[in-house]
PDB file of N, CA and C in Angstrom:
ATOM      1  N   MET A 164     -18.682  39.458 -49.831  1.00 93.00           N
ATOM      2  CA  MET A 164     -18.626  39.877 -48.449  1.00 93.00           C
ATOM      3  C   MET A 164     -18.276  38.654 -47.583  1.00 93.00           C
ATOM      4  N   ARG A 165     -17.458  38.907 -46.573  1.00 95.00           N
ATOM      5  CA  ARG A 165     -17.095  37.865 -45.608  1.00 95.00           C
ATOM      6  C   ARG A 165     -17.723  38.195 -44.258  1.00 95.00           C
ATOM      7  N   LEU A 166     -18.117  37.143 -43.553  1.00 97.00           N
ATOM      8  CA  LEU A 166     -18.721  37.314 -42.241  1.00 97.00           C
ATOM      9  C   LEU A 166     -18.030  36.418 -41.220  1.00 97.00           C
ATOM     10  N   ARG A 167     -18.084  36.853 -39.967  1.00 96.00           N
ATOM     11  CA  ARG A 167     -17.633  36.032 -38.847  1.00 96.00           C
ATOM     12  C   ARG A 167     -18.804  35.908 -37.889  1.00 96.00           C
ATOM     13  N   VAL A 168     -19.109  34.688 -37.480  1.00 96.00           N
ATOM     14  CA  VAL A 168     -20.149  34.453 -36.486  1.00 96.00           C
ATOM     15  C   VAL A 168     -19.498  33.927 -35.218  1.00 96.00           C
ATOM     16  N   GLU A 169     -19.920  34.476 -34.105  1.00 96.00           N
ATOM     17  CA  GLU A 169     -19.508  33.994 -32.791  1.00 96.00           C
ATOM     18  C   GLU A 169     -20.780  33.517 -32.116  1.00 96.00           C
ATOM     19  N   PHE A 170     -20.743  32.306 -31.518  1.00 95.00           N
ATOM     20  CA  PHE A 170     -21.965  31.783 -30.928  1.00 95.00           C
ATOM     21  C   PHE A 170     -21.688  30.889 -29.724  1.00 95.00           C
ATOM     22  N   THR A 171     -22.699  30.795 -28.877  1.00 93.00           N
ATOM     23  CA  THR A 171     -22.705  29.853 -27.762  1.00 93.00           C
ATOM     24  C   THR A 171     -24.082  29.218 -27.708  1.00 93.00           C
ATOM     25  N   THR A 172     -24.125  27.999 -27.190  1.00 93.00           N
ATOM     26  CA  THR A 172     -25.399  27.319 -26.979  1.00 93.00           C
ATOM     27  C   THR A 172     -25.517  26.996 -25.492  1.00 93.00           C
ATOM     28  N   GLU A 173     -26.722  26.991 -25.006  1.00 93.00           N
ATOM     29  CA  GLU A 173     -26.974  26.703 -23.591  1.00 93.00           C
ATOM     30  C   GLU A 173     -28.089  25.684 -23.480  1.00 93.00           C
ATOM     31  N   PRO A 174     -28.177  24.934 -22.418  1.00 92.00           N
ATOM     32  CA  PRO A 174     -27.445  25.053 -21.174  1.00 92.00           C
ATOM     33  C   PRO A 174     -26.034  24.474 -21.267  1.00 92.00           C
ATOM     34  N   PHE A 175     -25.143  25.029 -20.437  1.00 85.00           N
ATOM     35  CA  PHE A 175     -23.755  24.583 -20.386  1.00 85.00           C
ATOM     36  C   PHE A 175     -23.651  23.301 -19.579  1.00 85.00           C
ATOM     37  N   ASP A 176     -22.678  22.497 -19.905  1.00 79.00           N
ATOM     38  CA  ASP A 176     -22.322  21.320 -19.112  1.00 79.00           C
ATOM     39  C   ASP A 176     -20.814  21.185 -19.221  1.00 79.00           C
ATOM     40  N   LEU A 177     -20.113  21.441 -18.138  1.00 75.00           N
ATOM     41  CA  LEU A 177     -18.653  21.417 -18.171  1.00 75.00           C
ATOM     42  C   LEU A 177     -18.086  19.998 -18.133  1.00 75.00           C
ATOM     43  N   ASP A 178     -18.885  19.019 -17.738  1.00 83.00           N
ATOM     44  CA  ASP A 178     -18.400  17.641 -17.658  1.00 83.00           C
ATOM     45  C   ASP A 178     -18.455  16.917 -18.999  1.00 83.00           C
ATOM     46  N   GLU A 179     -19.484  17.182 -19.771  1.00 85.00           N
ATOM     47  CA  GLU A 179     -19.680  16.492 -21.040  1.00 85.00           C
ATOM     48  C   GLU A 179     -20.423  17.417 -21.996  1.00 85.00           C
ATOM     49  N   ALA A 180     -20.033  17.382 -23.258  1.00 84.00           N
ATOM     50  CA  ALA A 180     -20.699  18.235 -24.252  1.00 84.00           C
ATOM     51  C   ALA A 180     -22.144  17.761 -24.440  1.00 84.00           C
ATOM     52  N   PRO A 181     -23.117  18.648 -24.213  1.00 90.00           N
ATOM     53  CA  PRO A 181     -24.515  18.273 -24.416  1.00 90.00           C
ATOM     54  C   PRO A 181     -24.810  18.077 -25.904  1.00 90.00           C
ATOM     55  N   PRO A 182     -25.893  17.368 -26.214  1.00 93.00           N
ATOM     56  CA  PRO A 182     -26.213  17.098 -27.620  1.00 93.00           C
ATOM     57  C   PRO A 182     -26.269  18.347 -28.504  1.00 93.00           C
ATOM     58  N   HIS A 183     -26.806  19.453 -27.993  1.00 93.00           N
ATOM     59  CA  HIS A 183     -26.897  20.664 -28.817  1.00 93.00           C
ATOM     60  C   HIS A 183     -25.517  21.223 -29.143  1.00 93.00           C
ATOM     61  N   ALA A 184     -24.542  21.056 -28.242  1.00 90.00           N
ATOM     62  CA  ALA A 184     -23.181  21.524 -28.517  1.00 90.00           C
ATOM     63  C   ALA A 184     -22.505  20.631 -29.547  1.00 90.00           C
ATOM     64  N   VAL A 185     -22.754  19.337 -29.483  1.00 91.00           N
ATOM     65  CA  VAL A 185     -22.203  18.401 -30.473  1.00 91.00           C
ATOM     66  C   VAL A 185     -22.765  18.720 -31.851  1.00 91.00           C
ATOM     67  N   VAL A 186     -24.061  18.980 -31.916  1.00 94.00           N
ATOM     68  CA  VAL A 186     -24.706  19.336 -33.179  1.00 94.00           C
ATOM     69  C   VAL A 186     -24.105  20.624 -33.739  1.00 94.00           C
ATOM     70  N   ALA A 187     -23.876  21.610 -32.884  1.00 92.00           N
ATOM     71  CA  ALA A 187     -23.290  22.882 -33.326  1.00 92.00           C
ATOM     72  C   ALA A 187     -21.931  22.643 -33.965  1.00 92.00           C
ATOM     73  N   ARG A 188     -21.107  21.821 -33.335  1.00 91.00           N
ATOM     74  CA  ARG A 188     -19.788  21.504 -33.898  1.00 91.00           C
ATOM     75  C   ARG A 188     -19.912  20.837 -35.258  1.00 91.00           C
ATOM     76  N   GLU A 189     -20.819  19.879 -35.354  1.00 93.00           N
ATOM     77  CA  GLU A 189     -21.015  19.175 -36.621  1.00 93.00           C
ATOM     78  C   GLU A 189     -21.439  20.132 -37.730  1.00 93.00           C
ATOM     79  N   VAL A 190     -22.329  21.053 -37.405  1.00 94.00           N
ATOM     80  CA  VAL A 190     -22.815  22.012 -38.409  1.00 94.00           C
ATOM     81  C   VAL A 190     -21.680  22.885 -38.914  1.00 94.00           C
ATOM     82  N   VAL A 191     -20.919  23.495 -38.027  1.00 92.00           N
ATOM     83  CA  VAL A 191     -19.874  24.415 -38.490  1.00 92.00           C
ATOM     84  C   VAL A 191     -18.720  23.682 -39.166  1.00 92.00           C
ATOM     85  N   HIS A 192     -18.427  22.462 -38.722  1.00 92.00           N
ATOM     86  CA  HIS A 192     -17.348  21.716 -39.371  1.00 92.00           C
ATOM     87  C   HIS A 192     -17.757  21.198 -40.749  1.00 92.00           C
ATOM     88  N   SER A 193     -19.043  20.965 -40.972  1.00 94.00           N
ATOM     89  CA  SER A 193     -19.484  20.457 -42.274  1.00 94.00           C
ATOM     90  C   SER A 193     -19.803  21.577 -43.266  1.00 94.00           C
ATOM     91  N   ALA A 194     -19.925  22.810 -42.782  1.00 94.00           N
ATOM     92  CA  ALA A 194     -20.221  23.941 -43.671  1.00 94.00           C
ATOM     93  C   ALA A 194     -18.963  24.340 -44.443  1.00 94.00           C
ATOM     94  N   GLU A 195     -19.170  25.029 -45.527  1.00 93.00           N
ATOM     95  CA  GLU A 195     -18.046  25.493 -46.350  1.00 93.00           C
ATOM     96  C   GLU A 195     -17.500  26.806 -45.801  1.00 93.00           C
ATOM     97  N   LEU A 196     -16.882  26.711 -44.632  1.00 94.00           N
ATOM     98  CA  LEU A 196     -16.330  27.883 -43.964  1.00 94.00           C
ATOM     99  C   LEU A 196     -14.812  27.820 -44.004  1.00 94.00           C
ATOM    100  N   ASP A 197     -14.168  28.988 -43.965  1.00 89.00           N
ATOM    101  CA  ASP A 197     -12.712  29.061 -44.062  1.00 89.00           C
ATOM    102  C   ASP A 197     -12.023  28.853 -42.726  1.00 89.00           C
ATOM    103  N   ALA A 198     -12.652  29.261 -41.654  1.00 90.00           N
ATOM    104  CA  ALA A 198     -12.023  29.185 -40.342  1.00 90.00           C
ATOM    105  C   ALA A 198     -13.078  28.837 -39.311  1.00 90.00           C
ATOM    106  N   VAL A 199     -12.791  27.824 -38.500  1.00 92.00           N
ATOM    107  CA  VAL A 199     -13.696  27.408 -37.437  1.00 92.00           C
ATOM    108  C   VAL A 199     -12.870  27.216 -36.173  1.00 92.00           C
ATOM    109  N   ASP A 200     -13.336  27.793 -35.073  1.00 90.00           N
ATOM    110  CA  ASP A 200     -12.691  27.608 -33.776  1.00 90.00           C
ATOM    111  C   ASP A 200     -13.777  27.267 -32.777  1.00 90.00           C
ATOM    112  N   VAL A 201     -13.752  26.025 -32.284  1.00 85.00           N
ATOM    113  CA  VAL A 201     -14.758  25.549 -31.347  1.00 85.00           C
ATOM    114  C   VAL A 201     -14.116  25.416 -29.980  1.00 85.00           C
ATOM    115  N   GLY A 202     -14.724  26.042 -28.982  1.00 80.00           N
ATOM    116  CA  GLY A 202     -14.188  25.979 -27.623  1.00 80.00           C
ATOM    117  C   GLY A 202     -15.284  25.700 -26.618  1.00 80.00           C
ATOM    118  N   PRO A 203     -14.912  25.520 -25.366  1.00 73.00           N
ATOM    119  CA  PRO A 203     -15.910  25.177 -24.356  1.00 73.00           C
ATOM    120  C   PRO A 203     -16.865  26.321 -24.004  1.00 73.00           C
ATOM    121  N   PHE A 204     -16.451  27.572 -24.211  1.00 76.00           N
ATOM    122  CA  PHE A 204     -17.289  28.703 -23.815  1.00 76.00           C
ATOM    123  C   PHE A 204     -17.710  29.585 -24.977  1.00 76.00           C
ATOM    124  N   GLY A 205     -17.230  29.319 -26.166  1.00 85.00           N
ATOM    125  CA  GLY A 205     -17.601  30.113 -27.316  1.00 85.00           C
ATOM    126  C   GLY A 205     -17.003  29.525 -28.575  1.00 85.00           C
ATOM    127  N   ASN A 206     -17.620  29.837 -29.680  1.00 92.00           N
ATOM    128  CA  ASN A 206     -17.227  29.285 -30.969  1.00 92.00           C
ATOM    129  C   ASN A 206     -17.226  30.399 -31.997  1.00 92.00           C
ATOM    130  N   THR A 207     -16.328  30.299 -32.970  1.00 94.00           N
ATOM    131  CA  THR A 207     -16.320  31.254 -34.070  1.00 94.00           C
ATOM    132  C   THR A 207     -16.178  30.511 -35.383  1.00 94.00           C
ATOM    133  N   ALA A 208     -16.725  31.101 -36.409  1.00 95.00           N
ATOM    134  CA  ALA A 208     -16.588  30.563 -37.760  1.00 95.00           C
ATOM    135  C   ALA A 208     -16.588  31.747 -38.714  1.00 95.00           C
ATOM    136  N   GLU A 209     -15.864  31.604 -39.799  1.00 96.00           N
ATOM    137  CA  GLU A 209     -15.722  32.701 -40.749  1.00 96.00           C
ATOM    138  C   GLU A 209     -15.756  32.147 -42.168  1.00 96.00           C
ATOM    139  N   GLY A 210     -16.318  32.948 -43.076  1.00 96.00           N
ATOM    140  CA  GLY A 210     -16.343  32.542 -44.477  1.00 96.00           C
ATOM    141  C   GLY A 210     -17.170  33.501 -45.308  1.00 96.00           C
ATOM    142  N   ARG A 211     -17.466  33.056 -46.515  1.00 96.00           N
ATOM    143  CA  ARG A 211     -18.305  33.844 -47.412  1.00 96.00           C
ATOM    144  C   ARG A 211     -19.671  34.060 -46.768  1.00 96.00           C
ATOM    145  N   ALA A 212     -20.282  35.187 -47.037  1.00 96.00           N
ATOM    146  CA  ALA A 212     -21.557  35.537 -46.412  1.00 96.00           C
ATOM    147  C   ALA A 212     -22.606  34.447 -46.606  1.00 96.00           C
ATOM    148  N   ASP A 213     -22.744  33.922 -47.819  1.00 96.00           N
ATOM    149  CA  ASP A 213     -23.777  32.912 -48.048  1.00 96.00           C
ATOM    150  C   ASP A 213     -23.500  31.640 -47.261  1.00 96.00           C
ATOM    151  N   ALA A 214     -22.249  31.253 -47.102  1.00 96.00           N
ATOM    152  CA  ALA A 214     -21.904  30.058 -46.333  1.00 96.00           C
ATOM    153  C   ALA A 214     -22.162  30.273 -44.844  1.00 96.00           C
ATOM    154  N   VAL A 215     -21.802  31.436 -44.327  1.00 96.00           N
ATOM    155  CA  VAL A 215     -22.018  31.724 -42.908  1.00 96.00           C
ATOM    156  C   VAL A 215     -23.512  31.805 -42.608  1.00 96.00           C
ATOM    157  N   LEU A 216     -24.257  32.500 -43.431  1.00 97.00           N
ATOM    158  CA  LEU A 216     -25.693  32.638 -43.186  1.00 97.00           C
ATOM    159  C   LEU A 216     -26.408  31.290 -43.285  1.00 97.00           C
ATOM    160  N   GLY A 217     -26.001  30.468 -44.220  1.00 97.00           N
ATOM    161  CA  GLY A 217     -26.577  29.124 -44.324  1.00 97.00           C
ATOM    162  C   GLY A 217     -26.250  28.286 -43.102  1.00 97.00           C
ATOM    163  N   ALA A 218     -25.018  28.397 -42.621  1.00 96.00           N
ATOM    164  CA  ALA A 218     -24.610  27.652 -41.430  1.00 96.00           C
ATOM    165  C   ALA A 218     -25.375  28.147 -40.205  1.00 96.00           C
ATOM    166  N   VAL A 219     -25.601  29.449 -40.093  1.00 97.00           N
ATOM    167  CA  VAL A 219     -26.345  30.006 -38.957  1.00 97.00           C
ATOM    168  C   VAL A 219     -27.781  29.479 -38.967  1.00 97.00           C
ATOM    169  N   ASP A 220     -28.406  29.443 -40.117  1.00 97.00           N
ATOM    170  CA  ASP A 220     -29.769  28.914 -40.224  1.00 97.00           C
ATOM    171  C   ASP A 220     -29.802  27.458 -39.754  1.00 97.00           C
ATOM    172  N   GLU A 221     -28.901  26.644 -40.271  1.00 97.00           N
ATOM    173  CA  GLU A 221     -28.853  25.228 -39.895  1.00 97.00           C
ATOM    174  C   GLU A 221     -28.509  25.070 -38.412  1.00 97.00           C
ATOM    175  N   LEU A 222     -27.572  25.864 -37.939  1.00 96.00           N
ATOM    176  CA  LEU A 222     -27.161  25.826 -36.540  1.00 96.00           C
ATOM    177  C   LEU A 222     -28.343  26.087 -35.612  1.00 96.00           C
ATOM    178  N   LEU A 223     -29.093  27.143 -35.864  1.00 97.00           N
ATOM    179  CA  LEU A 223     -30.232  27.475 -35.027  1.00 97.00           C
ATOM    180  C   LEU A 223     -31.270  26.363 -35.025  1.00 97.00           C
ATOM    181  N   ARG A 224     -31.628  25.891 -36.190  1.00 97.00           N
ATOM    182  CA  ARG A 224     -32.659  24.856 -36.292  1.00 97.00           C
ATOM    183  C   ARG A 224     -32.248  23.569 -35.579  1.00 97.00           C
ATOM    184  N   LYS A 225     -31.019  23.120 -35.838  1.00 97.00           N
ATOM    185  CA  LYS A 225     -30.580  21.837 -35.290  1.00 97.00           C
ATOM    186  C   LYS A 225     -30.267  21.908 -33.801  1.00 97.00           C
ATOM    187  N   CYS A 226     -29.685  23.011 -33.344  1.00 96.00           N
ATOM    188  CA  CYS A 226     -29.374  23.137 -31.918  1.00 96.00           C
ATOM    189  C   CYS A 226     -30.644  23.204 -31.082  1.00 96.00           C
ATOM    190  N   LEU A 227     -31.620  23.959 -31.531  1.00 97.00           N
ATOM    191  CA  LEU A 227     -32.885  24.036 -30.802  1.00 97.00           C
ATOM    192  C   LEU A 227     -33.584  22.680 -30.786  1.00 97.00           C
ATOM    193  N   ALA A 228     -33.546  21.974 -31.907  1.00 97.00           N
ATOM    194  CA  ALA A 228     -34.150  20.641 -31.964  1.00 97.00           C
ATOM    195  C   ALA A 228     -33.419  19.651 -31.058  1.00 97.00           C
ATOM    196  N   ALA A 229     -32.121  19.896 -30.810  1.00 96.00           N
ATOM    197  CA  ALA A 229     -31.315  19.002 -29.979  1.00 96.00           C
ATOM    198  C   ALA A 229     -31.342  19.391 -28.501  1.00 96.00           C
ATOM    199  N   GLY A 230     -32.176  20.360 -28.129  1.00 96.00           N
ATOM    200  CA  GLY A 230     -32.348  20.675 -26.718  1.00 96.00           C
ATOM    201  C   GLY A 230     -31.752  21.971 -26.219  1.00 96.00           C
ATOM    202  N   ALA A 231     -31.169  22.781 -27.099  1.00 96.00           N
ATOM    203  CA  ALA A 231     -30.654  24.078 -26.646  1.00 96.00           C
ATOM    204  C   ALA A 231     -31.818  24.935 -26.159  1.00 96.00           C
ATOM    205  N   THR A 232     -31.604  25.612 -25.045  1.00 96.00           N
ATOM    206  CA  THR A 232     -32.623  26.525 -24.527  1.00 96.00           C
ATOM    207  C   THR A 232     -32.302  27.972 -24.876  1.00 96.00           C
ATOM    208  N   ARG A 233     -31.065  28.193 -25.329  1.00 96.00           N
ATOM    209  CA  ARG A 233     -30.647  29.518 -25.773  1.00 96.00           C
ATOM    210  C   ARG A 233     -29.483  29.363 -26.732  1.00 96.00           C
ATOM    211  N   VAL A 234     -29.530  30.137 -27.797  1.00 95.00           N
ATOM    212  CA  VAL A 234     -28.395  30.244 -28.712  1.00 95.00           C
ATOM    213  C   VAL A 234     -28.104  31.723 -28.840  1.00 95.00           C
ATOM    214  N   SER A 235     -26.920  32.121 -28.414  1.00 96.00           N
ATOM    215  CA  SER A 235     -26.515  33.521 -28.518  1.00 96.00           C
ATOM    216  C   SER A 235     -25.531  33.625 -29.663  1.00 96.00           C
ATOM    217  N   LEU A 236     -25.743  34.611 -30.521  1.00 95.00           N
ATOM    218  CA  LEU A 236     -24.798  34.764 -31.621  1.00 95.00           C
ATOM    219  C   LEU A 236     -24.619  36.208 -32.011  1.00 95.00           C
ATOM    220  N   GLN A 237     -23.481  36.444 -32.610  1.00 97.00           N
ATOM    221  CA  GLN A 237     -23.138  37.769 -33.120  1.00 97.00           C
ATOM    222  C   GLN A 237     -22.514  37.558 -34.488  1.00 97.00           C
ATOM    223  N   VAL A 238     -22.925  38.357 -35.445  1.00 97.00           N
ATOM    224  CA  VAL A 238     -22.385  38.273 -36.793  1.00 97.00           C
ATOM    225  C   VAL A 238     -21.722  39.599 -37.131  1.00 97.00           C
ATOM    226  N   ASN A 239     -20.482  39.527 -37.607  1.00 97.00           N
ATOM    227  CA  ASN A 239     -19.728  40.725 -37.980  1.00 97.00           C
ATOM    228  C   ASN A 239     -19.249  40.614 -39.418  1.00 97.00           C
ATOM    229  N   VAL A 240     -19.223  41.747 -40.098  1.00 97.00           N
ATOM    230  CA  VAL A 240     -18.610  41.823 -41.418  1.00 97.00           C
ATOM    231  C   VAL A 240     -17.100  41.873 -41.228  1.00 97.00           C
ATOM    232  N   VAL A 241     -16.390  41.069 -41.999  1.00 94.00           N
ATOM    233  CA  VAL A 241     -14.932  40.998 -41.926  1.00 94.00           C
ATOM    234  C   VAL A 241     -14.365  41.648 -43.178  1.00 94.00           C
ATOM    235  N   ALA A 242     -13.386  42.504 -42.991  1.00 86.00           N
ATOM    236  CA  ALA A 242     -12.768  43.180 -44.136  1.00 86.00           C
ATOM    237  C   ALA A 242     -12.107  42.149 -45.055  1.00 86.00           C
ATOM    238  N   GLU A 243     -12.320  42.308 -46.327  1.00 77.00           N
ATOM    239  CA  GLU A 243     -11.694  41.441 -47.329  1.00 77.00           C
ATOM    240  C   GLU A 243     -10.210  41.760 -47.417  1.00 77.00           C
ATOM    241  N   GLU A 244      -9.408  40.711 -47.575  1.00 69.00           N
ATOM    242  CA  GLU A 244      -7.973  40.936 -47.779  1.00 69.00           C
ATOM    243  C   GLU A 244      -7.737  41.377 -49.212  1.00 69.00           C
ATOM    244  N   GLU A 245      -6.867  42.349 -49.379  1.00 54.00           N
ATOM    245  CA  GLU A 245      -6.546  42.818 -50.716  1.00 54.00           C
ATOM    246  C   GLU A 245      -5.522  41.894 -51.349  1.00 54.00           C
ATOM    247  N   SER A 246      -5.712  41.612 -52.642  1.00 52.00           N
ATOM    248  CA  SER A 246      -4.800  40.705 -53.345  1.00 52.00           C
ATOM    249  C   SER A 246      -3.654  41.467 -53.971  1.00 52.00           C
TER     250      SER A 246
END
């Protein structure tokens, strides 16, 4: 099964990325995910279910420890491509 996670961390800072946002980027870029898109207002990552779920666990723990006051996320099942 493949999953896509979309997430944001708060509080926002448009002038400089806060520590929790930097941590979020580090987590998704270091995870074994197939696709990562990091932006100023939202982020997405996609991959195997176990990789996405592991990244979500690490993301939540590390972002909250780094000062996030809210982490909003949505996880969707992505249709597998037929070979």
